[in-house]
Structure formats: structure tokens, C-alpha cells
GROMACS .gro file of C-alpha atoms in nm:
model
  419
    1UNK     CA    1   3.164  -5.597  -0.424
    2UNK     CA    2   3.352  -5.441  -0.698
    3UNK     CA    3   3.578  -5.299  -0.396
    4UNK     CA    4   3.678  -5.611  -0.263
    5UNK     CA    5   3.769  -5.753  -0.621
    6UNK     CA    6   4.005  -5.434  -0.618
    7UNK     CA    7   4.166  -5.533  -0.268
    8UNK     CA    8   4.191  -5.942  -0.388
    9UNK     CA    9   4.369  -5.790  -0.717
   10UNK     CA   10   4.097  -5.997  -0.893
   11UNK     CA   11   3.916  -5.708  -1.108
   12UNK     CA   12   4.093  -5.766  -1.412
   13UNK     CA   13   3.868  -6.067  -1.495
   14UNK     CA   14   3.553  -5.895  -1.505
   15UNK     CA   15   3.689  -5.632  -1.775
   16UNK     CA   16   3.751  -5.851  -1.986
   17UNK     CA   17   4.033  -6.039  -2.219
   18UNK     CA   18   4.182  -5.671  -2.283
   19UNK     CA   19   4.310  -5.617  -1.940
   20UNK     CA   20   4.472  -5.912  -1.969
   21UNK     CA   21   4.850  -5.890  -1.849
   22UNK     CA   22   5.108  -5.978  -2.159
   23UNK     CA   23   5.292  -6.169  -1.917
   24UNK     CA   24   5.011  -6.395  -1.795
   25UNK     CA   25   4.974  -6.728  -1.983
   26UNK     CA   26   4.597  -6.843  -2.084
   27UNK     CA   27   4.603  -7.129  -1.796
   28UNK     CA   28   4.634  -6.872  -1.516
   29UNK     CA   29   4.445  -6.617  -1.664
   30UNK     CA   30   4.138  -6.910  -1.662
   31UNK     CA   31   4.268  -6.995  -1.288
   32UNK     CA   32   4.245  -6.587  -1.231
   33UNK     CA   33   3.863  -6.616  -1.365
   34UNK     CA   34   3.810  -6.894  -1.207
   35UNK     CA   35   3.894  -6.741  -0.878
   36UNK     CA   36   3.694  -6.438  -0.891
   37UNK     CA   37   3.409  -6.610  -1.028
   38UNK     CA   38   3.458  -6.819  -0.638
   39UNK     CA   39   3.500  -6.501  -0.465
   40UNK     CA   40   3.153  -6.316  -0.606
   41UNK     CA   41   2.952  -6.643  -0.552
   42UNK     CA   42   3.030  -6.596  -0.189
   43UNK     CA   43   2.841  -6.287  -0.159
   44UNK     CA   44   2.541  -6.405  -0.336
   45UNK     CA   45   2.235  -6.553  -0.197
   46UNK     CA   46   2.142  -6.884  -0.271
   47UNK     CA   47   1.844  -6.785  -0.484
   48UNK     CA   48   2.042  -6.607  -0.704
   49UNK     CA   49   2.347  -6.827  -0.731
   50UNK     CA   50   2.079  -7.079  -0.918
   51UNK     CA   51   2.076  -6.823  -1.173
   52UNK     CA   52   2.454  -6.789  -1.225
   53UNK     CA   53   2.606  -7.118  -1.123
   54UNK     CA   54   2.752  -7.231  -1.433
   55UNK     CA   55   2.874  -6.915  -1.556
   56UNK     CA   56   3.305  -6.963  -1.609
   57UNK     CA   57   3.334  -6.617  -1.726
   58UNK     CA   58   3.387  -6.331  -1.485
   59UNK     CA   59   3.292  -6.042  -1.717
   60UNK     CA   60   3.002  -6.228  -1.809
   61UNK     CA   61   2.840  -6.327  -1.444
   62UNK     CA   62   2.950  -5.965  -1.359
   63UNK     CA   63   2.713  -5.809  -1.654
   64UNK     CA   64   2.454  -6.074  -1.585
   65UNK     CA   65   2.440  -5.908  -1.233
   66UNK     CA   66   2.450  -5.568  -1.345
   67UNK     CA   67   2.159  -5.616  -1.580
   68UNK     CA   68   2.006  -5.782  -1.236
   69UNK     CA   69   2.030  -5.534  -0.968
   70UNK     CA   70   2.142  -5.221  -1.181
   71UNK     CA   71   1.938  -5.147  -1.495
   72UNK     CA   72   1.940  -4.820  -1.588
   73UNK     CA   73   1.587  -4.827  -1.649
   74UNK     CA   74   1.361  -4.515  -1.670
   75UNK     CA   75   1.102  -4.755  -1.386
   76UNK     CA   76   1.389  -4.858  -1.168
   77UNK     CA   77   1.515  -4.429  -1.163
   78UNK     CA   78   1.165  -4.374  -1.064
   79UNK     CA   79   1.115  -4.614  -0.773
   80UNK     CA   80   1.438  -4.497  -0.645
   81UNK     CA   81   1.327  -4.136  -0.681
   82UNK     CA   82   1.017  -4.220  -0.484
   83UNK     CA   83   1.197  -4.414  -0.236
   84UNK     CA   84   1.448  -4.138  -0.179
   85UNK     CA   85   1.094  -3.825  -0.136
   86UNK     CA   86   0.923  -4.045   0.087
   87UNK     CA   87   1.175  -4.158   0.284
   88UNK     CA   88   1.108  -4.073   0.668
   89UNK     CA   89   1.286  -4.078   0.991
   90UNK     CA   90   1.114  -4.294   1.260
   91UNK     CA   91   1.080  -4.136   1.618
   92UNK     CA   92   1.326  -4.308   1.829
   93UNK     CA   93   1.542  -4.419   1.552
   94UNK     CA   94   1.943  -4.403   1.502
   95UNK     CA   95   2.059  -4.108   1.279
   96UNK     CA   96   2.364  -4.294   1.152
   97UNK     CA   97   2.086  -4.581   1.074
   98UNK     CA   98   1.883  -4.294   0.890
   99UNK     CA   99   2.203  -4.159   0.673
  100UNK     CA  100   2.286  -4.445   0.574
  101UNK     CA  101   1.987  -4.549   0.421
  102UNK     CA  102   1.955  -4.225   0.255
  103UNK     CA  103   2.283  -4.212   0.114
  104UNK     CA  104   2.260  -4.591  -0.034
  105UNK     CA  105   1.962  -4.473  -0.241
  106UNK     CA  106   2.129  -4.126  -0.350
  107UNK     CA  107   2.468  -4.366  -0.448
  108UNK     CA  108   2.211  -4.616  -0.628
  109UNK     CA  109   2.088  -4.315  -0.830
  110UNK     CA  110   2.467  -4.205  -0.894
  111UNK     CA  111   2.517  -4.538  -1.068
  112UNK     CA  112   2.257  -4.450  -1.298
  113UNK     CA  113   2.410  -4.120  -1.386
  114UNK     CA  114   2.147  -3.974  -1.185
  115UNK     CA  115   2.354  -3.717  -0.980
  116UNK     CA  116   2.188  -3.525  -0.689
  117UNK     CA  117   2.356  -3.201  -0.598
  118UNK     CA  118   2.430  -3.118  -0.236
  119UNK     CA  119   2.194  -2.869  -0.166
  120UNK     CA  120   1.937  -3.050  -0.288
  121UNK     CA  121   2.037  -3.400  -0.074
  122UNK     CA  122   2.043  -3.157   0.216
  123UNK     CA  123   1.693  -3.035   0.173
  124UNK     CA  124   1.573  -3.369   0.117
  125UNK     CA  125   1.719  -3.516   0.423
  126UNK     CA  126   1.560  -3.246   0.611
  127UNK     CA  127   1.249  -3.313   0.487
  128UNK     CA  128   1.259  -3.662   0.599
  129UNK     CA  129   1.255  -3.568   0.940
  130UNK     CA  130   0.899  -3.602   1.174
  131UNK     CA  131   0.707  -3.311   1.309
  132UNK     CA  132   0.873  -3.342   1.652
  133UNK     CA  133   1.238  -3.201   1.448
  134UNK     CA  134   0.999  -2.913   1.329
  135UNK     CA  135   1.227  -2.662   1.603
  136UNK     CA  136   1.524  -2.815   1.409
  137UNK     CA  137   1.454  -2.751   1.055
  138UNK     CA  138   1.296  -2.389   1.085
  139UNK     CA  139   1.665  -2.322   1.216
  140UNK     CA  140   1.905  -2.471   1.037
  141UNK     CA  141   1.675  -2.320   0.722
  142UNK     CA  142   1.669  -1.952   0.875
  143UNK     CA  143   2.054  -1.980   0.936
  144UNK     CA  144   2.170  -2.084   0.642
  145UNK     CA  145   2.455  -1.897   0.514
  146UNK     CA  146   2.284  -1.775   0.124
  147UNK     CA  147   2.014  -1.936   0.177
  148UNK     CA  148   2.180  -2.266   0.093
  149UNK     CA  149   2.238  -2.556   0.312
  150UNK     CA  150   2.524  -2.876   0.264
  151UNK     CA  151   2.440  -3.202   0.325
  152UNK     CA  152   2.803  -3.201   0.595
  153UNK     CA  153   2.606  -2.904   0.802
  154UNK     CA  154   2.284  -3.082   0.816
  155UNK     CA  155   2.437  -3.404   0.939
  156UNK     CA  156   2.605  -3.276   1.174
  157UNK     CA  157   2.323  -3.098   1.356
  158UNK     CA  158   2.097  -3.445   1.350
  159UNK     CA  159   2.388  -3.570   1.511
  160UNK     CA  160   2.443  -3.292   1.760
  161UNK     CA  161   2.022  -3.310   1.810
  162UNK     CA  162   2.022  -3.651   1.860
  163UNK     CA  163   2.304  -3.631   2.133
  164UNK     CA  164   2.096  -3.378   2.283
  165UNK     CA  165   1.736  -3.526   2.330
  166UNK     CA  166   1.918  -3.802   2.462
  167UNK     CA  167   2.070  -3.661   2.736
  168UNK     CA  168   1.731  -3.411   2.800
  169UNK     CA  169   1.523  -3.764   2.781
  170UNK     CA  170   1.315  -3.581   2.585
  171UNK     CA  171   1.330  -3.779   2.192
  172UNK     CA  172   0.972  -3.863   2.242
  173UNK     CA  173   0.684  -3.793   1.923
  174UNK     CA  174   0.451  -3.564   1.878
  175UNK     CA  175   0.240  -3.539   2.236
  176UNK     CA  176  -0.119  -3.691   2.279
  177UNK     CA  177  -0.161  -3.422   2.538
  178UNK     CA  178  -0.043  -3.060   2.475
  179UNK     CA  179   0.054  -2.858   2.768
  180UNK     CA  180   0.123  -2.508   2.898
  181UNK     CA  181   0.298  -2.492   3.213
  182UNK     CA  182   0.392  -2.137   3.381
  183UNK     CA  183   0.267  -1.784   3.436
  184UNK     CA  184   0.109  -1.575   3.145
  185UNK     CA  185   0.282  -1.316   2.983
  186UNK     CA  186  -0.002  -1.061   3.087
  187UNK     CA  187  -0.076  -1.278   3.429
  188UNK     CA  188   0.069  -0.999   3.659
  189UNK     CA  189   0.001  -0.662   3.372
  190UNK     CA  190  -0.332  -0.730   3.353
  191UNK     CA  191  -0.445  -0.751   3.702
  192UNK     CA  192  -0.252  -0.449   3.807
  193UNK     CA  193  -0.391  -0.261   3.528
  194UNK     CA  194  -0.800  -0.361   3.657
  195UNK     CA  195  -0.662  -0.202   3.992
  196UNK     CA  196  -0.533   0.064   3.910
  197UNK     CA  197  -0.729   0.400   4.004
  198UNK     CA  198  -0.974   0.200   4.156
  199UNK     CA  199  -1.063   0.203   4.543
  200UNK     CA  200  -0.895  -0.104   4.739
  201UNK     CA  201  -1.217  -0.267   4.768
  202UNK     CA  202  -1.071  -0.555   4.564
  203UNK     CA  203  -0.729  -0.554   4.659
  204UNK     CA  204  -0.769  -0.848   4.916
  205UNK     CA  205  -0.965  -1.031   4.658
  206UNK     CA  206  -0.670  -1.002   4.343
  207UNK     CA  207  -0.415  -1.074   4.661
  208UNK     CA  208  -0.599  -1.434   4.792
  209UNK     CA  209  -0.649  -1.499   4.411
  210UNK     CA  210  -0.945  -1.735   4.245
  211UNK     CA  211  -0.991  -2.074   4.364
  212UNK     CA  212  -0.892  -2.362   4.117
  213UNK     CA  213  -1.155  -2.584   4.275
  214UNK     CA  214  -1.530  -2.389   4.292
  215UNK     CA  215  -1.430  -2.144   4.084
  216UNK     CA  216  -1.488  -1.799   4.274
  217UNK     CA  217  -1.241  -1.553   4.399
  218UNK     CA  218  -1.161  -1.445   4.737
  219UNK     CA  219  -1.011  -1.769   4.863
  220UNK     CA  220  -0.759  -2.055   4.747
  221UNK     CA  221  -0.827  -2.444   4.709
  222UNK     CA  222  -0.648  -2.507   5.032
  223UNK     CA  223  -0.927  -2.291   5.224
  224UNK     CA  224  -1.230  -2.391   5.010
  225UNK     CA  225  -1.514  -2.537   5.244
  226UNK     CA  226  -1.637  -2.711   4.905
  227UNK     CA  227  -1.327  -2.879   4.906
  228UNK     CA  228  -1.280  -2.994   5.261
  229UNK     CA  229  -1.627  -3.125   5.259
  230UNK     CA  230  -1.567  -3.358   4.978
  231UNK     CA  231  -1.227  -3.468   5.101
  232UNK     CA  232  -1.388  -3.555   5.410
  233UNK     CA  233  -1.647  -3.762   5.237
  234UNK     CA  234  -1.413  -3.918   5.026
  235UNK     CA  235  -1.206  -4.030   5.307
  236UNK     CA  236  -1.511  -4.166   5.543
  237UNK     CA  237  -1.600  -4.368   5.201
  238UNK     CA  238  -1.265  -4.536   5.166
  239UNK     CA  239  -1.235  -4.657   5.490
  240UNK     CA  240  -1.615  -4.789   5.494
  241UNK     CA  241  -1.598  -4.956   5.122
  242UNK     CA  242  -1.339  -5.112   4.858
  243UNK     CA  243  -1.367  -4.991   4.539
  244UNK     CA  244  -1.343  -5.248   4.294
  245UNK     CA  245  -1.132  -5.133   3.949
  246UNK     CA  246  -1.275  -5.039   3.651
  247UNK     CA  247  -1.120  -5.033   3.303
  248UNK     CA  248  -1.198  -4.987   2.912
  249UNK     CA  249  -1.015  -5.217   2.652
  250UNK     CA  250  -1.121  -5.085   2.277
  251UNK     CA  251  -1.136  -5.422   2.080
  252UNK     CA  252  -1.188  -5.303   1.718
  253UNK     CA  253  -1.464  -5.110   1.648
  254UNK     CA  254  -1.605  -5.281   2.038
  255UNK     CA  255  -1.507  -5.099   2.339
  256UNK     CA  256  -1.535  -5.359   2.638
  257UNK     CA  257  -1.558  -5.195   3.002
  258UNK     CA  258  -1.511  -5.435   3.267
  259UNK     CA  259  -1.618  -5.377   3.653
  260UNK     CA  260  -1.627  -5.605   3.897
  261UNK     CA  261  -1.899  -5.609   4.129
  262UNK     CA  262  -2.225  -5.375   4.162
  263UNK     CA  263  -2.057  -5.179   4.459
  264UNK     CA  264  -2.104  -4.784   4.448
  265UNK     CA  265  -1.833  -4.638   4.320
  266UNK     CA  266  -1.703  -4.331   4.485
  267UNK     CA  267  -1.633  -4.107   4.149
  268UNK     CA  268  -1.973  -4.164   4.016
  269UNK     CA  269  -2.168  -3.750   3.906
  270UNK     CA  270  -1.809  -3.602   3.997
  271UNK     CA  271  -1.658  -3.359   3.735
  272UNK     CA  272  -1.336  -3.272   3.812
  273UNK     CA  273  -1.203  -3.633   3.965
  274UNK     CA  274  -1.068  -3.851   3.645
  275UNK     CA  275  -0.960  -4.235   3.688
  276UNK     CA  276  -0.626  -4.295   3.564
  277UNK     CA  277  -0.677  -4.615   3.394
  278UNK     CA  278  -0.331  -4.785   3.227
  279UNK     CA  279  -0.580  -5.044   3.018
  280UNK     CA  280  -0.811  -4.810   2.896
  281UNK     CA  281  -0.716  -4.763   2.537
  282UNK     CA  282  -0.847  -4.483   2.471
  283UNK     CA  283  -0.997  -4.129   2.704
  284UNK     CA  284  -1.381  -4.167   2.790
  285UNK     CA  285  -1.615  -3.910   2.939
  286UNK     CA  286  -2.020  -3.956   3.003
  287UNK     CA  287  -2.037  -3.580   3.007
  288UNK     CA  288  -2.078  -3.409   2.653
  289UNK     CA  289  -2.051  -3.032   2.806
  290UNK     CA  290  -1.686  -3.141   2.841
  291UNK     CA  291  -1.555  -3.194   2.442
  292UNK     CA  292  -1.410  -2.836   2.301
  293UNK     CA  293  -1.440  -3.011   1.960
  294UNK     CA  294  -1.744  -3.263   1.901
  295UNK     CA  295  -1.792  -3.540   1.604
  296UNK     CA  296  -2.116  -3.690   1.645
  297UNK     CA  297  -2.175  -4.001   1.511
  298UNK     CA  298  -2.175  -4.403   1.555
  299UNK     CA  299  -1.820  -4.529   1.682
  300UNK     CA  300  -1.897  -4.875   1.786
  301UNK     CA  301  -2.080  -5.040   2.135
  302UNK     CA  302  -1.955  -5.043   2.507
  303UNK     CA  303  -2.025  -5.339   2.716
  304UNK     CA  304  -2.071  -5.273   3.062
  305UNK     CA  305  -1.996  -5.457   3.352
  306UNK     CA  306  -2.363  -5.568   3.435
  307UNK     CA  307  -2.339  -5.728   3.050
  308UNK     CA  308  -2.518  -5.429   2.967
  309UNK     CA  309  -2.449  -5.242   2.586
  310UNK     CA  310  -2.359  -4.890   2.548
  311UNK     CA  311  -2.331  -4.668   2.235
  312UNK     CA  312  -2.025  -4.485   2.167
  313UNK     CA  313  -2.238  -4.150   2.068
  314UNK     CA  314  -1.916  -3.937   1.928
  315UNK     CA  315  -1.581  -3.847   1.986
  316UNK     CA  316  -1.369  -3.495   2.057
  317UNK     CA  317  -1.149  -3.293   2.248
  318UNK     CA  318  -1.188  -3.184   2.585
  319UNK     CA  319  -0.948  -2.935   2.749
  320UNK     CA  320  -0.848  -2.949   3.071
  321UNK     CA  321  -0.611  -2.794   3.362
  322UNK     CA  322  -0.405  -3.045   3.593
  323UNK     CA  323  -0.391  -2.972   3.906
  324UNK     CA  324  -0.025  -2.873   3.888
  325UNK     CA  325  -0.090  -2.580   3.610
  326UNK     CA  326  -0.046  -2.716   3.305
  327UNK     CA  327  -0.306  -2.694   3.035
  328UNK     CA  328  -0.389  -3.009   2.869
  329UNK     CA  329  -0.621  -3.112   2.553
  330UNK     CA  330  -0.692  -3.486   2.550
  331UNK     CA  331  -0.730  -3.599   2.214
  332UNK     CA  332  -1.002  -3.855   2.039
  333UNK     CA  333  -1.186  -3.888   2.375
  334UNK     CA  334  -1.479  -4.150   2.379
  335UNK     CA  335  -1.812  -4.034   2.473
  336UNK     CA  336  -2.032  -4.283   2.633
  337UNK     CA  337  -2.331  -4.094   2.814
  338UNK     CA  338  -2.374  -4.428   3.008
  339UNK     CA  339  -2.032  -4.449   3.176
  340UNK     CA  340  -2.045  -4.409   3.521
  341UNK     CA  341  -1.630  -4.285   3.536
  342UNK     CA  342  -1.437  -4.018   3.367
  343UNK     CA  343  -1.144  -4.240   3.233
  344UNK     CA  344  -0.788  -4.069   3.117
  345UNK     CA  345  -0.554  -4.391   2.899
  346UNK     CA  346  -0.272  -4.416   3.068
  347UNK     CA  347  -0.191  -4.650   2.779
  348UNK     CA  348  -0.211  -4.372   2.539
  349UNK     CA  349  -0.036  -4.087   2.683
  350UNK     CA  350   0.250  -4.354   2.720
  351UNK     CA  351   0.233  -4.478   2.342
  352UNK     CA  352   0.301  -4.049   2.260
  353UNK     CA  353   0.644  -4.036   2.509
  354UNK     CA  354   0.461  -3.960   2.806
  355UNK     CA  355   0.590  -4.095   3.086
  356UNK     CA  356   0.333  -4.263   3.386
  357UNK     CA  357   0.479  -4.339   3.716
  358UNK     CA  358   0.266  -4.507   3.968
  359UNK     CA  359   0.400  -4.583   4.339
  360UNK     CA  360   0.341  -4.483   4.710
  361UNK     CA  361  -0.027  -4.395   4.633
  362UNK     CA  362   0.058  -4.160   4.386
  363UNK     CA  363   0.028  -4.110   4.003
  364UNK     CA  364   0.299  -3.863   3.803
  365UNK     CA  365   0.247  -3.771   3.434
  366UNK     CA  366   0.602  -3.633   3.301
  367UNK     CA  367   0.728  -3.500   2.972
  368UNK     CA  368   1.117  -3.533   2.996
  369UNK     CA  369   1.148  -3.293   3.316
  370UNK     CA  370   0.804  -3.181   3.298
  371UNK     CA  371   0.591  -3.325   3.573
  372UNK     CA  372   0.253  -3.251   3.335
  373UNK     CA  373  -0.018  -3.393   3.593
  374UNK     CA  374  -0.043  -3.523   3.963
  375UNK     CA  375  -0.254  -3.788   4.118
  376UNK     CA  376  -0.352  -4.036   4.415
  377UNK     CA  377  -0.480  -4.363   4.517
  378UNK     CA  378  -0.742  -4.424   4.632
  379UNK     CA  379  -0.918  -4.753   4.751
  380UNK     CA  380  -0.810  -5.000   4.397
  381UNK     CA  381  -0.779  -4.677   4.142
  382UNK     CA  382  -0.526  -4.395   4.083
  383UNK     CA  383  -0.718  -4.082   4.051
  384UNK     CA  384  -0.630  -3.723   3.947
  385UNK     CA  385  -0.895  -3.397   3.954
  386UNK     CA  386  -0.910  -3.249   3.638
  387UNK     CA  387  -1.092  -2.855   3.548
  388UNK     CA  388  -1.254  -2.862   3.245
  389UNK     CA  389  -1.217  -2.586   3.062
  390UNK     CA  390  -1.489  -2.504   2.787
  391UNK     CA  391  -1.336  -2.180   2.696
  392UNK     CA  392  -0.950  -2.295   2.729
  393UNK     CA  393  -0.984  -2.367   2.306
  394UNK     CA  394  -1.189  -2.248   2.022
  395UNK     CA  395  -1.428  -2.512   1.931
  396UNK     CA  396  -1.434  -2.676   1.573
  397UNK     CA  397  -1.735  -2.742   1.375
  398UNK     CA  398  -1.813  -3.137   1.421
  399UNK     CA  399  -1.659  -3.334   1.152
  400UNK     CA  400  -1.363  -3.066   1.091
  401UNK     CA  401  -1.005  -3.166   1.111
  402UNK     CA  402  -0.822  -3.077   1.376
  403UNK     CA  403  -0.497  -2.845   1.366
  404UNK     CA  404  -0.195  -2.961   1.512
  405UNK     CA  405  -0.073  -2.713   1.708
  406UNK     CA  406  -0.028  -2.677   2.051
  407UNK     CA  407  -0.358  -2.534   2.278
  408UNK     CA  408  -0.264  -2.263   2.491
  409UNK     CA  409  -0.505  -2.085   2.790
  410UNK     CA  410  -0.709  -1.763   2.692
  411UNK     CA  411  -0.489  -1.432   2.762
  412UNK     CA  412  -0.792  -1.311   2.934
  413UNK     CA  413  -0.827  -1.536   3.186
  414UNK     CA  414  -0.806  -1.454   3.522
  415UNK     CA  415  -0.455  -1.610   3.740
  416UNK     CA  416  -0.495  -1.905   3.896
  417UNK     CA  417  -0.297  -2.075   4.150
  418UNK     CA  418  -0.144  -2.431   4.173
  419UNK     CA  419  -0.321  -2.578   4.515
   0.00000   0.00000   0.00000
């Protein structure tokens, strides 16, 4: 405001009778007043103007709103201090949005004579930033020439980050499902180093590999009888019946699982096969052997779709491989020993960045150009077959928190191949 009064040439007024000019007469220096007394009640809002309205002095209404909206009081420093620590960045956001509410409360804090050095702006803004930026800030704080940073550097890496992700597609938060996608580091060392000196006896079964599906080495998914047999079941059941859909909608502390229909449903006892489910709110499993992390404990009811009730007996982790590689942990699962269906939320991977793609009988999971997990349709539901893997994490003691990090597959696991 005090700007504009500078560009109008109307700032004299508000300091007063001494910056009076000698060659102004006392009608236009009240005409002067009375004009940028017009021009500041333009910018005020109408509950304030109230306040104010029959003020005919400029350098009084001008103190009036000082005392107002800038005391220099030891409760207004602090709330601006603790507005300016806990100030975050929301995922998704603008950057410029972001600055500029950080520098308003730094230039708030100036008018107090409350002056922030660089550095220390610099650190702050950094710190602002959400666990997804993590990559980011170790950087910039590792590269630092002295060890000190400027507030002009850090800005202009958010900027060039931001400019990034956006053309990756990949300024998403912090993932619901963690994956690993590729080859070990030790895949290929540690098998040659088990065959070495020994007789060839196992060389034909390290070449064909272990199969994702049963489990046991000496043949691939692709040439498991296991796995034909249950494909060809599967497929003699979709033609013969129509699956009606299932899903699970978590209504406060009530999860509500609707099914239509008493027909037998094909994924019913099977382990690996998980229904993708975009209204489920949450992951559910029957199967307790599943969780890598376990919480006991009463979480609310299930109704079925008989009208039936169901407790909600805990809640974990369970880690899993996709049938494209990647290994996943699905967080806060839902176990309901009464479910007939394994159920993965599409709803929630989505709400984390994930992406879900559904079309031509086929379900894609993607993580900017990751494709994460693969599925089909089949009769009314999407499915995808999931490995469960009890071993792929360390479990934690029930009622622990849970670390953040990322889950990665046990070094000494044998390779396995993408079917």
C-alpha cells in the first residue's frame, strides 16, 4: 500500500504536517489528505473501513492501521515465527505459490526488525519441503559450497525440480506401495559362485531357473502343469458362470462389503489371485499367514453380502511380488478371516500417485514410467496374481511403528523370472 501512495505522489500526508511543501497552501494540503485518505479506503475491506471511516487525517488512519495489522508485539513475532517453522509444501503444489508465501512471512518479520539471514531462510525453506524432495535436499546440502547454502541457489533448484517431475510425470507423494523392479546386484555372482567346482548336475536346473508360480526349480511359469491346470479351470468357469462384483467401502470405523448374489465365486481358497477393486477403500486379506507386520486388535465390523457381520481382527503389512518383478508392500491391509476375496484398493494406490488403468480386459499399475503390476479381466472383476512373500521383509513386533523406508527383496534369494 505504502508503494502505491509513493507512485500517486500521495505519501506526504501520512508523515505528517512536517513534510508539508512550503509552497502548498493549507486548502490543498487538506484536499492532498483528503485524497489519500480516498485512495487507502479503496484497499480496505468493508469490515475494517467501519473502523476508520471518519478518520480526515492521513497520518492518523495510517498509524491506526499500523497498530492494526503491524504491532510489534513479542505474541504477534511469535506466531509469525511459528508460521514461518511449520510452514510446509503441499505435494502437487506451485513453487512460485510456495515462495511466495514464505517470503511474505520472512518480509512481515522484517517489519518488525526481525531480520532473517540468508542462510538461515535457505535452510528453512528446505525444510519445508515433503519427504518425496528427500533426494533433493540431501543434495543441494552435500553440495554446498562451505557448507552454506543461499536462499537464490535453493530457489532455483525447486524450480529446476519442479520443471523436472513435470515433464518425468512423476511429482506424485510418498508411495502406498514400495517397489523394487530389476535384477539383484548379486542375482548373476551368486549363482555362479554355488556352481562353481561343482559337477553339472545342476547346471540345467540354475539355466531353466525357479518357477514364480509353485515355487520349485527346474521349470518356468510358462511350463508349470500347476499352472496350466488352473488356467484351464479358470477358463471352463468363466464361460459356464458370471461372476457377480464384489467390493469393500470403509464407512468410519464400519467396513461395508457388498456382493450381489450367492453365486460361487471363482477366487474363493486361492492365494496368489488378488481382486483389483477401485471402491475398496482400503487392502483386505482373510489369510493372516500373509501380514509381514501384524497389529492385533478390534478395528471395527464388516457386513457381508448375505447381511452377515464380520470382525475386522487386525491390520498389517503383507509383502508381495507382481507378476512383472517388482516387489511390493501393501500398507494398513484389513484382515477379515471371513472374507471370501483377497481385495487390493485401487482407490488407495491412486490417492498415493499411483496410476490405475483399466481397458481391453486388462489392469496396469504405473509409477510415472514404471508399469509396477499387471492384471486381467475376468467374468465382472479385474484380477492380478500376487506371491506372497513372508520372508521378502523383517517382521515388526505387533503394535510397533512402522519405518518408512522403502522394502527391498532378501540378497539371498534365489533369481526369479518375470512369466
Amino acid at each position: 500500500m505504502e508503494d502505491i501512495l509513493y507512485c500517486k505522489d500521495l505519501y506526504e500526508p501520512i508523515e505528517g504536517d512536517t513534510a508539508k511543501p512550503k509552497d502548498m497552501d493549507d486548502e490543498k494540503w487538506k484536499r492532498l489528505h483528503r485524497k489519500t485518505i480516498g485512495h487507502i479506503w479503496q484497499w480496505l475491506d468493508d469490515s475494517v473501513f467501519s473502523h476508520v471511516s471518519n478518520e480526515t487525517d492521513a497520518q492518523v488512519l495510517w498509524k491506526k492501521l499500523e497498530a492494526r495489522y503491524e504491532q510489534k508485539t513479542a505474541t504477534n513475532k511469535a506466531f509469525l515465527i511459528r508460521k514461518l517453522v511449520n510452514m510446509k509444501f503441499k505435494e502437487g503444489g506451485s513453487i512460485a505459490d510456495h515462495l511466495n508465501e514464505f517470503q511474505s512471512v520472512v518480509n512481515q518479520l522484517a517489519t518488525m526488525k526481525m531480520v532473517i539471514e540468508d542462510e538461515l531462510q535457505a535452510l528453512l525453506l528446505l525444510s519445508s519441503l515433503p519427504d518425496s524432495w528427500e533426494t533433493l535436499v540431501v543434495t543441494m546440502s552435500n553440495s554446498a559450497p562451505d557448507g552454506k547454502l543461499s536462499m537464490g541457489q535453493v530457489s532455483s533448484s525447486l524450480f529446476n525440480e519442479e520443471t523436472r517431475r513435470k515433464l518425468a510425470g512423476t511429482d506424485n507423494a510418498q508411495a502406498l506401495v514400495s517397489e523394487n523392479r530389476g535384477r539383484s546386484k548379486n542375482r548373476g555372482h551368486k549363482e555362479h559362485g554355488k556352481s562353481k567346482g561343482r559337477s553339472q548336475s545342476r547346471g540345467k536346473s540354475a539355466e531353466k531357473g525357479k518357477c514364480y508360480h509353485c515355487g520349485k526349480e527346474g521349470h518356468l511359469k510358462r511350463n508349470c502343469y500347476a499352472w496350466k491346470r488352473e488356467q484351464k479351470e479358470e477358463n471352463n468357469n468363466q464361460k459356464k458362470n458370471e461372476e457377480k462384483n464384489t467390493t469393500a467401502t470403509f464407512e468410519g470405523d464400519e467396513v461395508v462389503v457388498l456382493s450381489c448374489g450367492e453365486e460361487e465365486c471363482l477366487h474363493v481358497g486361492n492365494e496368489i489371485e488378488w481382486v483389483v477393486d477401485t471402491g475398496a477403500s482400503y487392502h483386505a486379506t482373510y489369510n493372516k499367514e500373509f501380514f509381514t507386520s501384524y497389529k492385533a486388535g478390534d478395528f471395527g465390523t464388516v457386513k457381508m453380502g448375505n447381511t452377515s457381520h464380520s470382525k475386522i481382527v487386525g491390520i498389517g503389512d503383507v509383502c508381495i511380488r507382481t507378476s512383472v518383478g517388482c516387489m511390493m508392500t501393501l500398507r494398513d491391509v484389513r484382515h477379515v478371516p471371513d472374507l471370501r476375496l483377497n481385495l487390493i484398493s485401487g482407490i488407495a494406490l491412486d490417492r498415493e500417485g499411483y496410476m490405475n488403468y483399466f481397458g481391453n480386459g486388462v489392469w496396469k499399475l504405473t509409477k510415472g514410467s514404471l508399469v509396477v503390476a499387471r492384471g486381467k479381466a475376468c467374468c465382472t472383476l479385474y484380477k492380478t496374481n500376487l506371491k506372497v512373500c513372508r520372508d521378502g521383509l523383517n517382521s515388526i513386533e505387533d503394535g510397533s511403528p512402522r519405518p518408512p523406508g522403502v522394502s527391498t527383496s532378501p540378497s539371498s534369494s534365489s533369481p526369479s523370472h518375470r512369466p
